[in-house]
CSV table of C-alpha atoms in Angstrom, one decimal:
chain,number,residue,atom,x,y,z
A,73,GLU,CA,28.8,13.6,-2.3
A,74,VAL,CA,26.6,14.7,0.6
A,75,GLN,CA,28.7,15.5,3.7
A,76,LEU,CA,27.7,16.8,7.1
A,77,VAL,CA,30.6,17.7,9.5
A,78,GLU,CA,29.9,18.7,13.1
A,79,SER,CA,32.2,20.8,15.2
A,80,GLY,CA,32.1,22.7,18.4
A,81,GLY,CA,31.8,20.0,21.0
A,82,GLY,CA,34.0,19.7,24.1
A,83,LEU,CA,34.0,19.8,27.9
A,84,VAL,CA,31.9,22.5,29.6
A,85,GLN,CA,30.9,23.1,33.2
A,86,PRO,CA,27.3,22.8,34.3
A,87,GLY,CA,25.5,26.1,33.5
A,88,GLY,CA,27.9,26.9,30.7
A,89,SER,CA,27.3,27.3,27.0
A,90,LEU,CA,28.5,25.8,23.7
A,91,ARG,CA,27.7,26.4,20.1
A,92,LEU,CA,27.7,23.5,17.8
A,93,SER,CA,28.0,23.8,14.0
A,94,CYS,CA,27.3,21.5,11.1
A,95,ALA,CA,28.9,22.3,7.8
A,96,ALA,CA,27.0,20.9,4.9
A,97,SER,CA,28.2,20.2,1.3
A,98,GLY,CA,27.2,18.2,-1.7
A,99,PHE,CA,23.6,19.2,-1.8
A,100,THR,CA,21.4,22.3,-1.9
A,101,PHE,CA,21.4,23.0,1.8
A,102,SER,CA,18.8,25.8,1.6
A,103,SER,CA,16.2,23.3,0.3
A,104,TYR,CA,16.3,20.9,3.2
A,105,TRP,CA,14.9,20.8,6.7
A,106,MET,CA,17.6,19.9,9.2
A,107,HIS,CA,17.6,18.3,12.6
A,108,TRP,CA,19.8,17.7,15.7
A,109,VAL,CA,19.7,14.3,17.4
A,110,ARG,CA,21.8,13.3,20.4
A,111,GLN,CA,23.0,10.1,21.9
A,112,ALA,CA,24.3,9.9,25.5
A,113,PRO,CA,27.2,7.4,26.0
A,114,GLY,CA,25.9,3.9,25.7
A,115,ARG,CA,22.3,5.1,25.4
A,116,GLY,CA,19.7,5.5,22.6
A,117,LEU,CA,19.0,8.2,20.1
A,118,VAL,CA,17.0,11.3,21.2
A,119,TRP,CA,15.6,13.9,18.9
A,120,VAL,CA,16.6,17.4,19.9
A,121,SER,CA,15.4,20.0,17.4
A,122,ARG,CA,14.5,20.8,13.9
A,123,ILE,CA,14.5,23.8,11.6
A,124,ASN,CA,12.8,24.3,8.3
A,125,SER,CA,14.6,25.2,5.1
A,126,ASP,CA,14.6,29.0,5.4
A,127,GLY,CA,15.0,29.1,9.2
A,128,SER,CA,11.6,30.6,9.8
A,129,SER,CA,10.2,27.7,11.9
A,130,THR,CA,11.9,25.7,14.7
A,131,THR,CA,10.8,23.0,17.1
A,132,TYR,CA,12.5,21.6,20.2
A,133,ALA,CA,12.2,18.6,22.5
A,134,ASP,CA,10.8,19.5,25.9
A,135,SER,CA,14.1,18.7,27.6
A,136,VAL,CA,15.9,21.5,25.8
A,137,LYS,CA,13.2,24.0,25.2
A,138,GLY,CA,14.2,27.4,26.4
A,139,ARG,CA,17.9,26.5,26.7
A,140,PHE,CA,18.9,25.5,23.1
A,141,THR,CA,18.4,27.5,19.9
A,142,ILE,CA,18.7,26.0,16.4
A,143,SER,CA,19.6,28.3,13.5
A,144,ARG,CA,21.0,28.1,10.1
A,145,ASP,CA,23.0,30.2,7.7
A,146,ASN,CA,22.0,29.2,4.2
A,147,ALA,CA,24.6,31.5,2.6
A,148,LYS,CA,27.3,29.5,4.5
A,149,ASN,CA,25.6,26.1,4.3
A,150,THR,CA,25.9,25.8,8.0
A,151,LEU,CA,23.5,24.6,10.8
A,152,HIS,CA,24.0,25.7,14.4
A,153,LEU,CA,22.9,24.7,17.8
A,154,GLN,CA,23.4,27.2,20.6
A,155,MET,CA,23.3,25.4,23.9
A,156,ASN,CA,22.9,27.4,27.1
A,157,SER,CA,22.4,26.4,30.8
A,158,LEU,CA,24.0,23.1,30.1
A,159,ARG,CA,23.3,20.2,32.5
A,160,ALA,CA,25.1,16.9,33.1
A,161,GLU,CA,22.2,15.1,31.3
A,162,ASP,CA,23.0,17.0,28.1
A,163,THR,CA,26.2,15.0,27.8
A,164,ALA,CA,26.0,13.2,24.5
A,165,VAL,CA,27.2,12.9,21.0
A,166,TYR,CA,25.3,15.4,18.9
A,167,TYR,CA,24.5,14.6,15.3
A,168,CYS,CA,23.1,16.8,12.7
A,169,ALA,CA,20.9,15.1,10.2
A,170,ARG,CA,19.3,15.9,6.8
A,171,VAL,CA,15.8,14.9,6.0
A,172,PHE,CA,15.3,12.4,3.2
A,173,ILE,CA,12.4,14.3,1.7
A,174,SER,CA,12.0,18.0,2.3
A,175,GLY,CA,9.4,18.7,5.0
A,176,THR,CA,9.5,15.2,6.4
A,177,PHE,CA,11.1,13.7,9.4
A,178,ASP,CA,13.3,10.8,8.1
A,179,PHE,CA,17.0,11.2,8.0
A,180,ASP,CA,19.1,9.9,5.1
A,181,TYR,CA,22.4,11.6,5.9
A,182,TRP,CA,24.0,12.1,9.3
A,183,GLY,CA,27.2,13.7,10.4
A,184,GLN,CA,29.8,11.8,12.4
A,185,GLY,CA,28.8,13.5,15.6
A,186,THR,CA,30.5,15.8,18.0
A,187,LEU,CA,30.8,15.0,21.7
A,188,VAL,CA,29.6,17.4,24.4
A,189,THR,CA,30.6,16.6,27.9
A,190,VAL,CA,29.0,18.6,30.8
A,191,SER,CA,31.0,18.1,33.9
A,192,SER,CA,32.7,20.1,36.7
B,6,GLN,CA,7.5,12.3,26.6
B,7,SER,CA,8.8,8.8,27.2
B,8,ALA,CA,10.7,6.9,24.5
B,9,LEU,CA,8.9,4.3,22.3
B,10,THR,CA,9.2,0.8,23.8
B,11,GLN,CA,11.5,-1.6,22.1
B,12,PRO,CA,12.9,-5.0,23.3
B,13,ALA,CA,16.4,-4.6,24.6
B,14,SER,CA,17.7,-7.4,22.5
B,15,VAL,CA,16.6,-9.8,19.8
B,16,SER,CA,18.7,-12.7,18.4
B,17,GLY,CA,18.4,-15.3,15.7
B,18,SER,CA,20.4,-17.7,13.7
B,19,PRO,CA,21.8,-16.7,10.3
B,20,GLY,CA,19.1,-17.2,7.7
B,21,GLN,CA,16.3,-16.9,10.1
B,22,SER,CA,13.8,-14.0,10.3
B,23,ILE,CA,13.5,-11.8,13.3
B,24,THR,CA,11.0,-9.1,14.2
B,25,ILE,CA,11.6,-6.0,16.4
B,26,SER,CA,8.5,-4.4,17.9
B,27,CYS,CA,8.1,-0.7,18.7
B,28,THR,CA,5.2,0.3,20.9
B,29,GLY,CA,4.0,3.8,21.3
B,30,THR,CA,0.8,5.5,22.0
B,31,SER,CA,-2.3,6.9,20.2
B,32,SER,CA,-0.4,10.3,20.2
B,33,ASP,CA,2.5,9.1,18.1
B,34,VAL,CA,2.7,5.6,16.4
B,35,GLY,CA,-1.0,5.1,16.5
B,36,SER,CA,-1.8,8.5,15.0
B,37,TYR,CA,0.6,8.8,12.1
B,38,ASN,CA,2.0,6.5,9.3
B,39,LEU,CA,5.3,8.2,9.9
B,40,VAL,CA,7.4,5.5,11.6
B,41,SER,CA,11.0,5.0,10.5
B,42,TRP,CA,13.7,2.6,11.4
B,43,TYR,CA,17.4,3.1,11.7
B,44,GLN,CA,20.4,0.7,12.0
B,45,GLN,CA,23.4,1.8,13.9
B,46,HIS,CA,26.8,0.0,14.1
B,47,PRO,CA,29.2,0.8,17.0
B,48,GLY,CA,30.8,4.1,16.6
B,49,LYS,CA,28.9,4.9,13.5
B,50,ALA,CA,26.1,7.2,12.6
B,51,PRO,CA,22.6,5.7,12.1
B,52,LYS,CA,21.4,4.5,8.7
B,53,LEU,CA,17.8,4.9,7.5
B,54,LEU,CA,16.3,1.5,6.7
B,55,ILE,CA,12.5,2.2,6.6
B,56,TYR,CA,10.4,5.3,6.4
B,57,GLU,CA,6.7,6.0,6.4
B,58,VAL,CA,6.1,2.6,8.1
B,59,SER,CA,7.1,0.3,5.2
B,60,LYS,CA,9.0,2.2,2.5
B,61,ARG,CA,12.6,1.4,1.8
B,62,PRO,CA,15.1,4.1,0.6
B,63,PRO,CA,17.1,3.4,-2.5
B,64,GLY,CA,19.9,1.0,-1.7
B,65,VAL,CA,18.4,-0.7,1.3
B,66,SER,CA,18.1,-4.5,1.1
B,67,ASN,CA,14.6,-5.9,0.6
B,68,ARG,CA,15.4,-8.2,3.6
B,69,PHE,CA,14.2,-5.3,5.7
B,70,SER,CA,10.5,-4.7,5.9
B,71,GLY,CA,8.2,-2.6,8.1
B,72,SER,CA,4.6,-2.7,9.2
B,73,LYS,CA,2.3,-1.2,11.8
B,74,SER,CA,-0.8,-2.2,13.7
B,75,GLY,CA,-2.4,0.2,16.1
B,76,ASN,CA,0.1,1.7,18.4
B,77,THR,CA,2.9,-0.9,17.5
B,78,ALA,CA,5.2,-0.8,14.6
B,79,SER,CA,7.5,-3.7,13.6
B,80,LEU,CA,10.7,-4.2,11.7
B,81,THR,CA,11.3,-7.6,10.2
B,82,ILE,CA,14.8,-8.8,9.0
B,83,SER,CA,14.5,-11.8,6.7
B,84,GLY,CA,17.5,-14.1,6.1
B,85,LEU,CA,19.5,-12.7,9.0
B,86,GLN,CA,23.1,-12.1,8.2
B,87,ALA,CA,26.1,-11.5,10.4
B,88,GLU,CA,26.4,-7.9,9.0
B,89,ASP,CA,22.9,-7.2,10.4
B,90,GLU,CA,24.2,-7.2,13.9
B,91,GLY,CA,23.9,-3.8,15.5
B,92,ASP,CA,21.5,-1.5,17.2
B,93,TYR,CA,18.1,-0.7,15.7
B,94,TYR,CA,15.9,2.3,16.5
B,95,CYS,CA,12.4,3.1,15.6
B,96,CYS,CA,11.2,6.7,15.4
B,97,SER,CA,7.8,8.2,15.1
B,98,TYR,CA,6.3,11.6,14.4
B,99,ALA,CA,4.7,12.8,17.6
B,100,GLY,CA,2.8,15.8,16.4
B,101,GLY,CA,3.7,19.5,16.5
B,102,SER,CA,6.8,18.9,14.3
B,103,THR,CA,8.4,16.7,17.0
B,104,LEU,CA,9.8,13.2,16.9
B,105,ILE,CA,10.3,10.4,19.4
B,106,PHE,CA,12.8,7.6,19.2
B,107,GLY,CA,12.6,4.1,20.7
B,108,GLY,CA,15.0,3.0,23.3
B,109,GLY,CA,16.9,0.7,20.8
B,110,THR,CA,17.2,-3.0,20.2
B,111,LYS,CA,20.5,-4.9,20.0
B,112,VAL,CA,20.3,-7.5,17.3
B,113,THR,CA,22.6,-10.5,17.5
B,114,ALA,CA,23.2,-13.2,14.9
B,115,LEU,CA,23.9,-16.4,16.9
């Protein structure tokens, strides 16, 4: 069974940092592109970042470019999102998501999400 | 980049068909046949309903169908059921390995 389990969320002050993790199981993690998508409380989905299967290529939304870094450890089946210089508007539930077909942008499995709250 | 435009809410009676629109630009929806649709129930992760404009993943009911014309994509739910209530999001490839979601549509079965 495919499972994605996020962790690392919490309360952080503006300007602070957090590192999110997404533990994957039930599939060959190293074969799939992975993404992060966030959802502010009561708001819609917003795409954040993507990484290819071997970690050699990454892309970011303009709103997080230069502040967030996506990475992966295929040996540990884990996806990461390093978030620096956090702002109040980064407050959201962060989901990791697996693409349906490798190299594409449709997500067939999502984690349960981890809440990041940026507040003083 | 602004979100794709979706109606805030759409409602229908059980058994009826409803359609949700998703309007983008010539840089996203209009340029690629890479539009997907997701259903999200409260407190849950989204579920993929449609990908590549009109394809259904295994296990998704054929009551859900997708189409696209120009810069606007559409999701149609046929034979609306109470279990279809929830939030629906469109998503489009926007070039440069980036994605853009719609603002979401709340579907209500009256």
